[in-house]
């Protein structure tokens, strides 16, 4: 049995989408700075496609009993891809950070403040330990 034209249309659309999107679209190529820091871009990718078609009956083949008669086919397909930068993974000698593209990112602020909180708590414990020794 021969494939219906809509199958070929959908297959072609999916192959082209597959060519447009690969893992490097989401996790980009790493960039290494002069100081040795590696920066990896991270993106959100959304895509979709639609296809459709119709067979057109003429005056000569308008009966319901078409058998193996081929009728004209018209079809089309379309696809859309959105690539939105989310942030950058910054890998330094001593740390790894996720820099978000969103200016108001609470998670990033919390992660940035953790070393300061640890230093504060550590200094309080050290101060209390010194006071007990005296």
PDB file of N, CA and C in Angstrom, residues 48 68-69 112:
ATOM      1  N   UNK A  48       6.858  23.414  17.994  1.00  0.00           N
ATOM      2  CA  UNK A  48       5.611  22.758  17.652  1.00  0.00           C
ATOM      3  C   UNK A  48       5.446  22.728  16.150  1.00  0.00           C
ATOM      4  N   UNK A  68      -9.606   2.478  -6.266  1.00  0.00           N
ATOM      5  CA  UNK A  68      -8.191   2.842  -6.273  1.00  0.00           C
ATOM      6  C   UNK A  68      -7.934   4.145  -7.014  1.00  0.00           C
ATOM      7  N   UNK A  69      -8.972   4.866  -7.327  1.00  0.00           N
ATOM      8  CA  UNK A  69      -8.830   6.117  -8.064  1.00  0.00           C
ATOM      9  C   UNK A  69      -8.098   7.151  -7.216  1.00  0.00           C
ATOM     10  N   UNK A 112      23.898  33.150  46.405  1.00  0.00           N
ATOM     11  CA  UNK A 112      24.984  34.122  46.545  1.00  0.00           C
ATOM     12  C   UNK A 112      25.241  34.483  48.008  1.00  0.00           C
TER      13      UNK A 112
END
